Each structure stands twice: as structure tokens, then as C-alpha cells.
Tab-separated table of C-alpha atoms in Angstrom:
chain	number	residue	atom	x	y	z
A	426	UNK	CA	25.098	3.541	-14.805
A	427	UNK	CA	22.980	4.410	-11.647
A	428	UNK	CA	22.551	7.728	-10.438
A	429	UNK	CA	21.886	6.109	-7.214
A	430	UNK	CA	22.161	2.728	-5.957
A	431	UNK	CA	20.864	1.390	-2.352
A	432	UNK	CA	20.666	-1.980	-1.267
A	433	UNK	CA	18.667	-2.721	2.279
A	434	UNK	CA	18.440	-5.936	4.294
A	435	UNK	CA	14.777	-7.746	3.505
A	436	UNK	CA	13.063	-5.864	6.240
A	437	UNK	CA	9.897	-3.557	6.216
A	438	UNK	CA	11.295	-1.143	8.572
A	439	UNK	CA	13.754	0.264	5.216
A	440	UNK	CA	10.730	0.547	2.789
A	441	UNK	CA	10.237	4.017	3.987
A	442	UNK	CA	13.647	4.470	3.588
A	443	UNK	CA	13.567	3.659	0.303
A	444	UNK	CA	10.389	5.807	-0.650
A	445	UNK	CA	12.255	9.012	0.786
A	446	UNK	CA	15.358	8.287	-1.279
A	447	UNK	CA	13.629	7.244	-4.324
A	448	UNK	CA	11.376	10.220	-4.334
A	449	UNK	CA	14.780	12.317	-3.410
A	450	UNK	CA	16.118	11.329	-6.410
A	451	UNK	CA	13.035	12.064	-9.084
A	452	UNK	CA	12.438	15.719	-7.406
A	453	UNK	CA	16.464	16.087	-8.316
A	454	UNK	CA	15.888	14.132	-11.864
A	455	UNK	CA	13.112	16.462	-12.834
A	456	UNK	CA	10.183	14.395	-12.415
A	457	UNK	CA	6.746	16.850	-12.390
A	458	UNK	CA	5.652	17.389	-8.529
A	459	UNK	CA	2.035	16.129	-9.039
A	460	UNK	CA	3.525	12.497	-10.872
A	461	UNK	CA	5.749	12.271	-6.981
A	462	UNK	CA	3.051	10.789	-4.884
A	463	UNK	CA	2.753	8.315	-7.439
A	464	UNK	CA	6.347	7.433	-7.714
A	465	UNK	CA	6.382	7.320	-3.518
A	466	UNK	CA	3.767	4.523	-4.144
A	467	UNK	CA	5.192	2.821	-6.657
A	468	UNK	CA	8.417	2.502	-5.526
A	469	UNK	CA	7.008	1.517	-1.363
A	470	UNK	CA	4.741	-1.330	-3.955
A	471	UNK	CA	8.298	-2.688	-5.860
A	472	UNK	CA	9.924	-2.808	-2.647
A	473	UNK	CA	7.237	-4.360	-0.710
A	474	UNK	CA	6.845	-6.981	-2.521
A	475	UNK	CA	10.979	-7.338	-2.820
A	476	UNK	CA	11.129	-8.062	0.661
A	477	UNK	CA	8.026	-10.212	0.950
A	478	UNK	CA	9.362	-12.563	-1.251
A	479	UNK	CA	12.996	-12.460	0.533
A	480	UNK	CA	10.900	-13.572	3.934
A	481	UNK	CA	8.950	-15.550	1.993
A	482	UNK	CA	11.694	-17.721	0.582
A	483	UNK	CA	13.912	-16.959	3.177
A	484	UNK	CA	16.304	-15.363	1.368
A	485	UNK	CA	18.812	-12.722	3.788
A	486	UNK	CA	20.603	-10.866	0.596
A	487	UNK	CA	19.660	-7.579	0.137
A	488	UNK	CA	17.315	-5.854	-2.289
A	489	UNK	CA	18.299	-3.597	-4.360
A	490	UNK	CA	17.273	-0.345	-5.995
A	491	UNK	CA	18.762	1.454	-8.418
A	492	UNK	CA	17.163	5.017	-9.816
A	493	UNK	CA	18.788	6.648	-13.206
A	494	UNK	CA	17.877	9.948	-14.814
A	495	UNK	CA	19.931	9.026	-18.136
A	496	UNK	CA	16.806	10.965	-20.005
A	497	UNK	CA	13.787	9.478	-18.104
A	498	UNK	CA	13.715	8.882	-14.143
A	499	UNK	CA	13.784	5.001	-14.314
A	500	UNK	CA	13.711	3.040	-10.990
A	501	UNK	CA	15.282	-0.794	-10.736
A	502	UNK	CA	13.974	-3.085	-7.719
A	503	UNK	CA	15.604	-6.319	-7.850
A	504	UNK	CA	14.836	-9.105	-5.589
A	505	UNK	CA	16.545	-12.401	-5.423
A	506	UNK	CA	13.510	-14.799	-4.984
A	507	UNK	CA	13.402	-18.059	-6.405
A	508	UNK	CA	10.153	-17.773	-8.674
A	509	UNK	CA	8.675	-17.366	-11.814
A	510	UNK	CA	8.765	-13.609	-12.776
A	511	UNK	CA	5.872	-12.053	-14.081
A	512	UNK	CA	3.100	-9.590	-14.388
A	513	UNK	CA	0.900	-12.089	-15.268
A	514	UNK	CA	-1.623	-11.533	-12.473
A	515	UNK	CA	-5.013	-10.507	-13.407
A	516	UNK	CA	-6.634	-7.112	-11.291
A	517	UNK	CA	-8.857	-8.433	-8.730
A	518	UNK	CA	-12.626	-7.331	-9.094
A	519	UNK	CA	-14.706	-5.865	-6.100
A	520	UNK	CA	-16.147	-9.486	-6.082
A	521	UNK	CA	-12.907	-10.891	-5.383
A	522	UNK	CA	-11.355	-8.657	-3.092
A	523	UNK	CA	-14.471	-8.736	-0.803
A	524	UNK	CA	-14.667	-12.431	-0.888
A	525	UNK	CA	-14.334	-14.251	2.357
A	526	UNK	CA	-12.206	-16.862	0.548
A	527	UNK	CA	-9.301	-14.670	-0.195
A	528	UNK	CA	-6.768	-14.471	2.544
A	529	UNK	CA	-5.022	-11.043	3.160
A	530	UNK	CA	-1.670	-11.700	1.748
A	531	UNK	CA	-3.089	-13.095	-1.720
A	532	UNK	CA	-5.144	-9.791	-1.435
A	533	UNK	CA	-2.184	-7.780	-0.419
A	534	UNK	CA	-0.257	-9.011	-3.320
A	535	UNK	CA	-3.008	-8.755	-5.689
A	536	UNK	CA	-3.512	-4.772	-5.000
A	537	UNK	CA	0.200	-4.239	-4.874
A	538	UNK	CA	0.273	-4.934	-8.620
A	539	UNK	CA	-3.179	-3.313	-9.286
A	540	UNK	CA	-1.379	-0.007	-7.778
A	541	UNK	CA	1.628	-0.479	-9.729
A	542	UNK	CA	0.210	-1.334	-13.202
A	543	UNK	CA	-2.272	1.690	-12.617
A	544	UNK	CA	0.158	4.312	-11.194
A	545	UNK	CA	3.513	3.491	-13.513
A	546	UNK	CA	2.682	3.651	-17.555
A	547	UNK	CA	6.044	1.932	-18.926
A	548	UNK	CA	6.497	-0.774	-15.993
A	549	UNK	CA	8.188	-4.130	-16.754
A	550	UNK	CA	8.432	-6.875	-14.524
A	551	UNK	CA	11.348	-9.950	-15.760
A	552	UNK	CA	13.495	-12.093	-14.156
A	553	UNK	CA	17.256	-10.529	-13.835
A	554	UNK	CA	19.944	-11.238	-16.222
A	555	UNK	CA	21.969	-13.432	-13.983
A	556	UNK	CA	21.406	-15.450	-11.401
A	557	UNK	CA	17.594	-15.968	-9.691
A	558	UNK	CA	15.106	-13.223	-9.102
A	559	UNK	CA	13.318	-10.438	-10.724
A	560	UNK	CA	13.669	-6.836	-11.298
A	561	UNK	CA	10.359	-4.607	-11.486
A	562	UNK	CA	11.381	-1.181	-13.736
A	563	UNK	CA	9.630	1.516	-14.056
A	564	UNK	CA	10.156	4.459	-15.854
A	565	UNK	CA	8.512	7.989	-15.553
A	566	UNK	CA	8.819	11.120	-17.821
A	567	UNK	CA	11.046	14.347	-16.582
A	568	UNK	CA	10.266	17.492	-17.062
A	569	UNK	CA	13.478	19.028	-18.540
B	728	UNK	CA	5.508	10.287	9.670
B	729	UNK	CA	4.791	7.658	12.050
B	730	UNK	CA	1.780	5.600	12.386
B	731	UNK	CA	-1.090	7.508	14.835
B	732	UNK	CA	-3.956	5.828	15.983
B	733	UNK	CA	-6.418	7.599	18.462
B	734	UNK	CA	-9.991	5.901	18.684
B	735	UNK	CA	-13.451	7.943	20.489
B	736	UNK	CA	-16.779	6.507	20.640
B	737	UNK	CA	-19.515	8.346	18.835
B	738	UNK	CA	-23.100	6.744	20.015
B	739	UNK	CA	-22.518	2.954	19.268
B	740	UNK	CA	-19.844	3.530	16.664
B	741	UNK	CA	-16.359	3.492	16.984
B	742	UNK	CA	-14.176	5.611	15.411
B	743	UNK	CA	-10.877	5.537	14.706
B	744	UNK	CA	-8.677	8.057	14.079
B	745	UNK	CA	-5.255	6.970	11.327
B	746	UNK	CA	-2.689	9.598	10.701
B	747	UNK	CA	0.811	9.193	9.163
B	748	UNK	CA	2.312	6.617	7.184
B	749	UNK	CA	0.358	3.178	6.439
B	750	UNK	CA	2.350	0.798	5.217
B	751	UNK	CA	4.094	-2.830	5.236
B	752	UNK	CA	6.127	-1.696	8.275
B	753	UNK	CA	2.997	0.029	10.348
B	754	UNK	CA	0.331	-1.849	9.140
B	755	UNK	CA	0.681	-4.404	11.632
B	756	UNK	CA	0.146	-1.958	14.193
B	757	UNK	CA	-3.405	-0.879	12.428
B	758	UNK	CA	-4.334	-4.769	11.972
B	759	UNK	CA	-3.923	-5.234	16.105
B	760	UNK	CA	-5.814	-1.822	16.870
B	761	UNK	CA	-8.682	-3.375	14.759
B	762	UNK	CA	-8.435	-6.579	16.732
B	763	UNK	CA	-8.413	-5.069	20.094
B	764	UNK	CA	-11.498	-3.442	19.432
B	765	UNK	CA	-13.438	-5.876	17.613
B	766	UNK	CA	-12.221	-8.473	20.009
B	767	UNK	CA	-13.547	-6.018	22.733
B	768	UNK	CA	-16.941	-5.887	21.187
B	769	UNK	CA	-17.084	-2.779	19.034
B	770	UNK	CA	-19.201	-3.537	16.145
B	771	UNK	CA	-20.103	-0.899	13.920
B	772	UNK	CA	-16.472	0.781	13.178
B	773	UNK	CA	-15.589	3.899	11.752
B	774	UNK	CA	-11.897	4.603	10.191
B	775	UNK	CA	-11.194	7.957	9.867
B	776	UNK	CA	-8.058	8.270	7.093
B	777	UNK	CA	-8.028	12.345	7.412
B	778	UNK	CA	-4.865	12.183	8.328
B	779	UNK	CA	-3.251	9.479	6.788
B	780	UNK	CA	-0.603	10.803	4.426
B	781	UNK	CA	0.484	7.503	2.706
B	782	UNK	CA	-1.406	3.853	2.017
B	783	UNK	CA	-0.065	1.122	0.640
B	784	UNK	CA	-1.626	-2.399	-0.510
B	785	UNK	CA	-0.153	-3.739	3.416
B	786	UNK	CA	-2.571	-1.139	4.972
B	787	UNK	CA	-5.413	-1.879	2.210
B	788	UNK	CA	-5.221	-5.595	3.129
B	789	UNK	CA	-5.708	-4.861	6.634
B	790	UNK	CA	-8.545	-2.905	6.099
B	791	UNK	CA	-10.304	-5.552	4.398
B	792	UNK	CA	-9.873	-7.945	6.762
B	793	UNK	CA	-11.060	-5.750	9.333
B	794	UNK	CA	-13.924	-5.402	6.969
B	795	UNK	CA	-14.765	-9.309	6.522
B	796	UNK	CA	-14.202	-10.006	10.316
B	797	UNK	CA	-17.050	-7.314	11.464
B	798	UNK	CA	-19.462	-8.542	8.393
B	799	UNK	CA	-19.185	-12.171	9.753
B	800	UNK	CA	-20.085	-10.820	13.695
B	801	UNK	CA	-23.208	-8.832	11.703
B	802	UNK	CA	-21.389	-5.465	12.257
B	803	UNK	CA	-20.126	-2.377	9.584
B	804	UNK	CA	-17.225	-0.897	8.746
B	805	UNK	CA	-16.863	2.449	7.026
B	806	UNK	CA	-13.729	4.348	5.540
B	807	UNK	CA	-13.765	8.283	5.410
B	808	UNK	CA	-11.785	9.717	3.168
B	809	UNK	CA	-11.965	13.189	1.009
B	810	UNK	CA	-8.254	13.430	-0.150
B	811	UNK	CA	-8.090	12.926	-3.717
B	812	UNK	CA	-5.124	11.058	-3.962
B	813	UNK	CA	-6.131	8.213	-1.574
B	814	UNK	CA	-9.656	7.915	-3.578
B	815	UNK	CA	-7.674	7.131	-6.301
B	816	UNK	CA	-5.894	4.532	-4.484
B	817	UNK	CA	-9.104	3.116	-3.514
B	818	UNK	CA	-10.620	2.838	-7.777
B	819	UNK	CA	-7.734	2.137	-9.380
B	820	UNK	CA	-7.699	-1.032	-7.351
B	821	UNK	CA	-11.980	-1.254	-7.633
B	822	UNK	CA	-12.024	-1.093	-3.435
B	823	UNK	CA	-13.956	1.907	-3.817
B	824	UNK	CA	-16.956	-0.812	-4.710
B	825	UNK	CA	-15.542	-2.855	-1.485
B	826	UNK	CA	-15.935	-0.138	0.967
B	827	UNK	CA	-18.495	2.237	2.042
B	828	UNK	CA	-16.530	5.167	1.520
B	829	UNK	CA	-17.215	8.900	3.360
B	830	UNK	CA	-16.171	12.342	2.803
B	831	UNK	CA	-16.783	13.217	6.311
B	832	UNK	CA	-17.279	10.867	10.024
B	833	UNK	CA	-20.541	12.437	10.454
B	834	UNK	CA	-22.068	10.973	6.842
B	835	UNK	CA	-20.454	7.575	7.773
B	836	UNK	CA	-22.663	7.746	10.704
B	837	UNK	CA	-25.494	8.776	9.289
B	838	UNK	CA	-25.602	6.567	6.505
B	839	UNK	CA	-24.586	3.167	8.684
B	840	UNK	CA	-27.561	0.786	7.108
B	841	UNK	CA	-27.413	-0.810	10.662
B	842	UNK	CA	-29.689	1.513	12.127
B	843	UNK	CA	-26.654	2.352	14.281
B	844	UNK	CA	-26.535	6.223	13.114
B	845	UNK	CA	-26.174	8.528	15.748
């Protein structure tokens, strides 16, 4: 059962939105101060690329996030794009990233996952149970 | 905290000032600023994140691009930065090898291999 559960039309103006409640919620779970910046990120990274896929695929349901504190602070973004799920992408090296080749949302997407896999220790990213999409959880430690 | 841009010329650089929140809803914002002022001629750029409370990979992409587009017009771009938490934004996604990064705007100046320093 979520603690809290929020679900926001595909648009970038609610990521904020969802930083502030997500990072709301881990302060009240017990998650240590200096691990909150990190969870801010993390959780503006799952939901980013939530509602790029939505445009993407032009999909107008919502996406939703769902934060528990049964024991751990564990966060749920769950987007309802029609693709493979995965975390199958490989970091990009400085070679890469600099290279004029690479256009700025392949770069965008490939940092979004660099800055999740390196800020979130137990992060999973699998398609949902039912129906199309994926879910990106991650989990953090609290301090009680 | 919203997006703030304020941009001053020092010498032939321009430098531009970021505070607030960078991210996928602002960043377009940032990516026309850079435009404008590449598209108006400035060459060797300066972005100053000392007030920038919050990056994400949206406002990371734009900086790159900003980055490529003055390399291929045979300018420089430079990022200063001292807060800790943004430098480690910038290695654990190995940009800190991408961009010429600054504690201060006056060693970003100084240290433009253009011969541009002030």
C-alpha cells in the first residue's frame, strides 16, 4: 500500500511538482538529509523520462508515482509507453557525450540513466505487471 | 525556484549568469538564451551555475549542445561551478572530462586557451 500516490498529466511543468512531493515524503519517511538531494534527482530523472516517453508515443494517461515507507523509502514511477523496458543502456563515455554525432535527446536520455544508476543503489527498471509500460523503483535506506 | 538568467560581458567573453531550477520544464528557456547569443555572435561563453540550485540531464543536454555549436563556429564554452553536489553531477555522468569546468568566472577567463582571457 502507498503512503502516497500522485498521478500528473505527461507534462514537464508537474516534474517539479513531483520532486517537492517526493522529497516531502522521504524527509517524513526518515530518509538521512544529505541522501535528499539525491532522491530530488532521482525522482525529477524517473519522471522525466515518464513523460518523455508519454510525448514521445503520444500517450495522454497519466504517470504515476507512488512513494512507501513500509521499512525503506521506496519510490514507484510508472509510465505507460509502448516499449521494451530496460536498464540495458550502457553509460556514455566523455568520447561519446562530446561527439558531434550524438543528438541531444539520445544524450539527454543517456545521462538521465547515468544519474539514476549512480545516485539510487537498489534501482530496478521492468515493465509493469499489467498492461504496457514500465515502472522505474528505487529504494533508499531510512534512518529510523 | 524559477529559472534566472542574467548575462554581462567581461572583455570578449560572455557570461552568463543561471540561478534556480534547471530542468526538463526550464531548460528550454536556457537552450534559447544560448541561441540568442551565439546566434548574435558571442563566441567565447561563460556559464556561471553559482546559483543554480538543481540540474537535471534536460539542462546537461543543453549545455552540451551549446558546447558543440560554439566548437564548430571555433569558439569556447566554460562551466563554473564550486558546489559539491553539482560536481558530482558532472563525474558521475564523466561530463566533468566534457567540460572545462571552473571554481570561479575569473579562472574560466583566465584559462580560455583562445587567447580570449581578459
Amino acid at each position: 500500500m502507498a503512503t502516497v500516490r500522485l498521478s500528473f498529466s505527461p507534462a514537464p511543468v508537474h516534474v517539479r511538482t513531483a520532486r517537492l512531493v517526493g522529497v516531502a515524503v522521504a524527509r517524513r519517511a526518515g530518509v538521512r538529509e544529505d541522501l535528499l538531494d539525491e532522491v530530488r534527482l532521482a525522482i525529477g530523472e524517473a519522471c522525466t523520462r515518464a513523460v518523455a516517453l508519454h510525448r514521445q508515443y503520444h500517450v495522454p494517461d497519466p504517470v504515476l508515482v507512488e512513494m512507501s515507507d513500509a521499512g525503506s523509502y521506496s519510490v514507484r514511477v510508472v509510465d505507460r509507453a509502448p516499449i521494451e523496458a530496460g536498464i540495458g543502456l550502457a553509460a556514455l563515455d566523455a568520447d561519446q557525450l562530446a561527439a558531434e554525432s550524438l543528438d541531444e535527446d539520445d544524450l539527454t536520455t543517456g545521462v538521465g540513466f547515468a544519474l539514476l544508476a549512480g545516485f539510487v543503489e537498489d534501482l530496478q527498471v521492468r515493465p509493469v505487471e499489467e498492461g504496457v509500460g514500465t515502472e522505474v523503483r528505487m529504494v533508499w535506506p531510512v534512518g529510523r | 525556484m524559477e529559472l534566472s538568467l542574467a548575462t554581462r560581458a567581461v572583455g570578449e567573453h560572455t557570461v552568463l549568469e543561471v540561478g534556480g531550477e534547471v530542468d526538463v520544464y526550464t531548460a528550454p528557456r536556457l537552450r534559447e538564451r544560448l541561441l540568442e547569443l551565439i546566434d548574435g555572435g558571442a563566441r567565447y561563453v561563460v556559464v556561471d551555475l553559482g546559483r543554480v540550485d538543481f540540474l537535471d540531464s534536460t539542462g546537461l543536454g543543453v549545455l552540451v549542445g551549446a558546447l558543440k555549436r560554439l566548437r564548430s563556429v571555433g569558439g569556447s564554452f566554460a562551466l563554473v561551478c564550486d558546489k559539491e553536489p553539482l560536481l558530482k553531477i558532472f563525474r558521475i555522468t564523466a561530463l566533468d572530462q566534457v567540460f572545462p569546468l571552473y571554481p570561479t568566472v575569473d579562472a574560466a577567463i583566465g584559462a580560455d586557451p583562445t587567447g580570449a582571457g581578459a
